[in-house]
Structure formats: structure tokens, C-alpha cells
mmCIF file with all atom_site columns, C-alpha atoms in Angstrom:
data_model
loop_
_atom_site.group_PDB
_atom_site.id
_atom_site.type_symbol
_atom_site.label_atom_id
_atom_site.label_alt_id
_atom_site.label_comp_id
_atom_site.label_asym_id
_atom_site.label_entity_id
_atom_site.label_seq_id
_atom_site.pdbx_PDB_ins_code
_atom_site.Cartn_x
_atom_site.Cartn_y
_atom_site.Cartn_z
_atom_site.occupancy
_atom_site.B_iso_or_equiv
_atom_site.pdbx_formal_charge
_atom_site.auth_seq_id
_atom_site.auth_comp_id
_atom_site.auth_asym_id
_atom_site.auth_atom_id
_atom_site.pdbx_PDB_model_num
ATOM 1  C CA . SER A 1 1  ? -94.157 98.841  -34.763 1.00 0.00 ? 1  SER A CA 1
ATOM 2  C CA . ASN A 1 2  ? -91.839 96.048  -35.580 1.00 0.00 ? 2  ASN A CA 1
ATOM 3  C CA . LYS A 1 3  ? -92.622 97.642  -39.591 1.00 0.00 ? 3  LYS A CA 1
ATOM 4  C CA . MET A 1 4  ? -90.926 100.223 -38.588 1.00 0.00 ? 4  MET A CA 1
ATOM 5  C CA . LYS A 1 5  ? -87.595 98.812  -36.298 1.00 0.00 ? 5  LYS A CA 1
ATOM 6  C CA . GLU A 1 6  ? -87.862 96.518  -40.180 1.00 0.00 ? 6  GLU A CA 1
ATOM 7  C CA . LYS A 1 7  ? -87.484 99.776  -42.700 1.00 0.00 ? 7  LYS A CA 1
ATOM 8  C CA . ILE A 1 8  ? -84.821 100.827 -40.525 1.00 0.00 ? 8  ILE A CA 1
ATOM 9  C CA . GLU A 1 9  ? -83.096 98.040  -40.570 1.00 0.00 ? 9  GLU A CA 1
ATOM 10 C CA . ASN A 1 10 ? -83.554 97.469  -44.424 1.00 0.00 ? 10 ASN A CA 1
ATOM 11 C CA . ILE A 1 11 ? -82.772 101.325 -45.154 1.00 0.00 ? 11 ILE A CA 1
ATOM 12 C CA . ASN A 1 12 ? -79.173 100.465 -42.582 1.00 0.00 ? 12 ASN A CA 1
ATOM 13 C CA . LYS A 1 13 ? -78.743 97.636  -45.161 1.00 0.00 ? 13 LYS A CA 1
ATOM 14 C CA . LYS A 1 14 ? -79.058 98.476  -48.052 1.00 0.00 ? 14 LYS A CA 1
ATOM 15 C CA . ASN A 1 15 ? -77.230 101.757 -47.937 1.00 0.00 ? 15 ASN A CA 1
ATOM 16 C CA . ILE A 1 16 ? -74.223 100.003 -45.515 1.00 0.00 ? 16 ILE A CA 1
ATOM 17 C CA . PRO A 1 17 ? -74.251 96.174  -46.738 1.00 0.00 ? 17 PRO A CA 1
ATOM 18 C CA . ASP A 1 18 ? -72.573 95.459  -42.880 1.00 0.00 ? 18 ASP A CA 1
ATOM 19 C CA . ALA A 1 19 ? -74.642 97.925  -40.782 1.00 0.00 ? 19 ALA A CA 1
ATOM 20 C CA . VAL A 1 20 ? -75.305 95.140  -37.105 1.00 0.00 ? 20 VAL A CA 1
ATOM 21 C CA . CYS A 1 21 ? -78.484 97.135  -36.051 1.00 0.00 ? 21 CYS A CA 1
ATOM 22 C CA . GLU A 1 22 ? -80.113 96.348  -32.984 1.00 0.00 ? 22 GLU A CA 1
ATOM 23 C CA . PHE A 1 23 ? -83.121 98.711  -31.408 1.00 0.00 ? 23 PHE A CA 1
ATOM 24 C CA . LYS A 1 24 ? -83.630 99.083  -27.793 1.00 0.00 ? 24 LYS A CA 1
ATOM 25 C CA . GLY A 1 25 ? -86.835 101.028 -25.370 1.00 0.00 ? 25 GLY A CA 1
ATOM 26 C CA . ASP A 1 26 ? -90.757 100.998 -27.806 1.00 0.00 ? 26 ASP A CA 1
ATOM 27 C CA . SER A 1 27 ? -91.542 103.550 -30.729 1.00 0.00 ? 27 SER A CA 1
ATOM 28 C CA . PHE A 1 28 ? -91.775 106.208 -28.295 1.00 0.00 ? 28 PHE A CA 1
ATOM 29 C CA . ASN A 1 29 ? -88.353 105.959 -26.836 1.00 0.00 ? 29 ASN A CA 1
ATOM 30 C CA . LEU A 1 30 ? -86.467 103.834 -29.845 1.00 0.00 ? 30 LEU A CA 1
ATOM 31 C CA . LYS A 1 31 ? -82.937 103.881 -29.283 1.00 0.00 ? 31 LYS A CA 1
ATOM 32 C CA . LEU A 1 32 ? -81.101 102.498 -32.740 1.00 0.00 ? 32 LEU A CA 1
ATOM 33 C CA . GLN A 1 33 ? -77.438 101.212 -31.516 1.00 0.00 ? 33 GLN A CA 1
ATOM 34 C CA . VAL A 1 34 ? -75.954 101.171 -35.752 1.00 0.00 ? 34 VAL A CA 1
ATOM 35 C CA . SER A 1 35 ? -72.562 99.027  -35.147 1.00 0.00 ? 35 SER A CA 1
ATOM 36 C CA . SER A 1 36 ? -69.962 99.243  -39.328 1.00 0.00 ? 36 SER A CA 1
ATOM 37 C CA . GLU A 1 37 ? -66.656 99.413  -39.916 1.00 0.00 ? 37 GLU A CA 1
ATOM 38 C CA . ILE A 1 38 ? -68.069 102.765 -42.414 1.00 0.00 ? 38 ILE A CA 1
ATOM 39 C CA . PHE A 1 39 ? -68.011 104.025 -39.019 1.00 0.00 ? 39 PHE A CA 1
ATOM 40 C CA . SER A 1 40 ? -63.983 104.468 -38.741 1.00 0.00 ? 40 SER A CA 1
ATOM 41 C CA . THR A 1 41 ? -63.066 106.821 -40.648 1.00 0.00 ? 41 THR A CA 1
ATOM 42 C CA . MET A 1 42 ? -65.200 108.657 -39.288 1.00 0.00 ? 42 MET A CA 1
ATOM 43 C CA . THR A 1 43 ? -66.129 111.617 -36.564 1.00 0.00 ? 43 THR A CA 1
ATOM 44 C CA . LEU A 1 44 ? -68.610 110.893 -34.034 1.00 0.00 ? 44 LEU A CA 1
ATOM 45 C CA . ILE A 1 45 ? -70.941 113.301 -35.448 1.00 0.00 ? 45 ILE A CA 1
ATOM 46 C CA . LYS A 1 46 ? -70.942 112.461 -39.030 1.00 0.00 ? 46 LYS A CA 1
ATOM 47 C CA . GLN A 1 47 ? -71.196 108.912 -37.855 1.00 0.00 ? 47 GLN A CA 1
ATOM 48 C CA . HIS A 1 48 ? -74.687 110.663 -36.154 1.00 0.00 ? 48 HIS A CA 1
ATOM 49 C CA . ARG A 1 49 ? -75.232 112.343 -38.599 1.00 0.00 ? 49 ARG A CA 1
ATOM 50 C CA . THR A 1 50 ? -75.183 109.340 -42.193 1.00 0.00 ? 50 THR A CA 1
ATOM 51 C CA . ILE A 1 51 ? -77.976 107.460 -39.886 1.00 0.00 ? 51 ILE A CA 1
ATOM 52 C CA . MET A 1 52 ? -80.374 109.531 -38.856 1.00 0.00 ? 52 MET A CA 1
ATOM 53 C CA . ASN A 1 53 ? -79.774 111.513 -43.245 1.00 0.00 ? 53 ASN A CA 1
ATOM 54 C CA . LEU A 1 54 ? -81.261 107.709 -44.267 1.00 0.00 ? 54 LEU A CA 1
ATOM 55 C CA . LEU A 1 55 ? -84.013 108.088 -42.425 1.00 0.00 ? 55 LEU A CA 1
ATOM 56 C CA . ASN A 1 56 ? -84.674 111.664 -43.362 1.00 0.00 ? 56 ASN A CA 1
ATOM 57 C CA . ASP A 1 57 ? -87.823 110.200 -44.870 1.00 0.00 ? 57 ASP A CA 1
ATOM 58 C CA . GLU A 1 58 ? -89.129 109.149 -41.833 1.00 0.00 ? 58 GLU A CA 1
ATOM 59 C CA . PHE A 1 59 ? -88.968 111.946 -39.608 1.00 0.00 ? 59 PHE A CA 1
ATOM 60 C CA . LYS A 1 60 ? -90.657 114.687 -42.568 1.00 0.00 ? 60 LYS A CA 1
ATOM 61 C CA . SER A 1 61 ? -93.365 111.853 -42.765 1.00 0.00 ? 61 SER A CA 1
ATOM 62 C CA . GLY A 1 62 ? -93.664 111.684 -39.376 1.00 0.00 ? 62 GLY A CA 1
ATOM 63 C CA . GLU A 1 63 ? -93.926 107.714 -39.646 1.00 0.00 ? 63 GLU A CA 1
ATOM 64 C CA . LEU A 1 64 ? -90.682 108.178 -36.867 1.00 0.00 ? 64 LEU A CA 1
ATOM 65 C CA . HIS A 1 65 ? -90.463 110.698 -34.528 1.00 0.00 ? 65 HIS A CA 1
ATOM 66 C CA . ALA A 1 66 ? -87.465 110.613 -31.902 1.00 0.00 ? 66 ALA A CA 1
ATOM 67 C CA . LEU A 1 67 ? -85.292 108.124 -32.072 1.00 0.00 ? 67 LEU A CA 1
ATOM 68 C CA . SER A 1 68 ? -81.742 107.987 -29.953 1.00 0.00 ? 68 SER A CA 1
ATOM 69 C CA . LEU A 1 69 ? -78.791 107.023 -31.231 1.00 0.00 ? 69 LEU A CA 1
ATOM 70 C CA . GLN A 1 70 ? -75.692 104.892 -30.441 1.00 0.00 ? 70 GLN A CA 1
ATOM 71 C CA . THR A 1 71 ? -73.232 104.476 -33.352 1.00 0.00 ? 71 THR A CA 1
ATOM 72 C CA . ILE A 1 72 ? -70.586 101.511 -33.350 1.00 0.00 ? 72 ILE A CA 1
ATOM 73 C CA . VAL A 1 73 ? -66.972 100.332 -35.192 1.00 0.00 ? 73 VAL A CA 1
ATOM 74 C CA . LEU A 1 74 ? -66.918 97.271  -35.958 1.00 0.00 ? 74 LEU A CA 1
#
């Protein structure tokens, strides 16, 4: 839903001010693309872990089921 997308974007922006979030797909197959400069010093696994950790509560609560993630270094 748009609410969830907004929430995800807010969480990312709060923690990664320069994050650019783009969404593709629907709530059952949500694809999130996050671009940021902070990724430049991280491995791909660390980039993904960083974002997934930020969204941990949403996964735990069941609000977010599945998310396919792509990270891009700005």
C-alpha cells in the first residue's frame, strides 16, 4: 500500500538522509530500490543488511511480508 511505501521511505530517509527510494511491483511482490552515497564503503551484503535492519520492526509485525531489494551507490 502507499502507506507502507511512505513508511519505508520515511524510515530510510531518517537513517540515511540522502537515500532515494523507488518502488516497483505491489505489496505482495514489493521491489525497493535504494540509492545512497553511504553504500560506497559497504559490501553488497552490508548494504542490504543495513536496509533490512531498518525495516526489522515492519517484518516482525507482519506489516511487511516480502521485499526484494536493490541497492545503488550514488
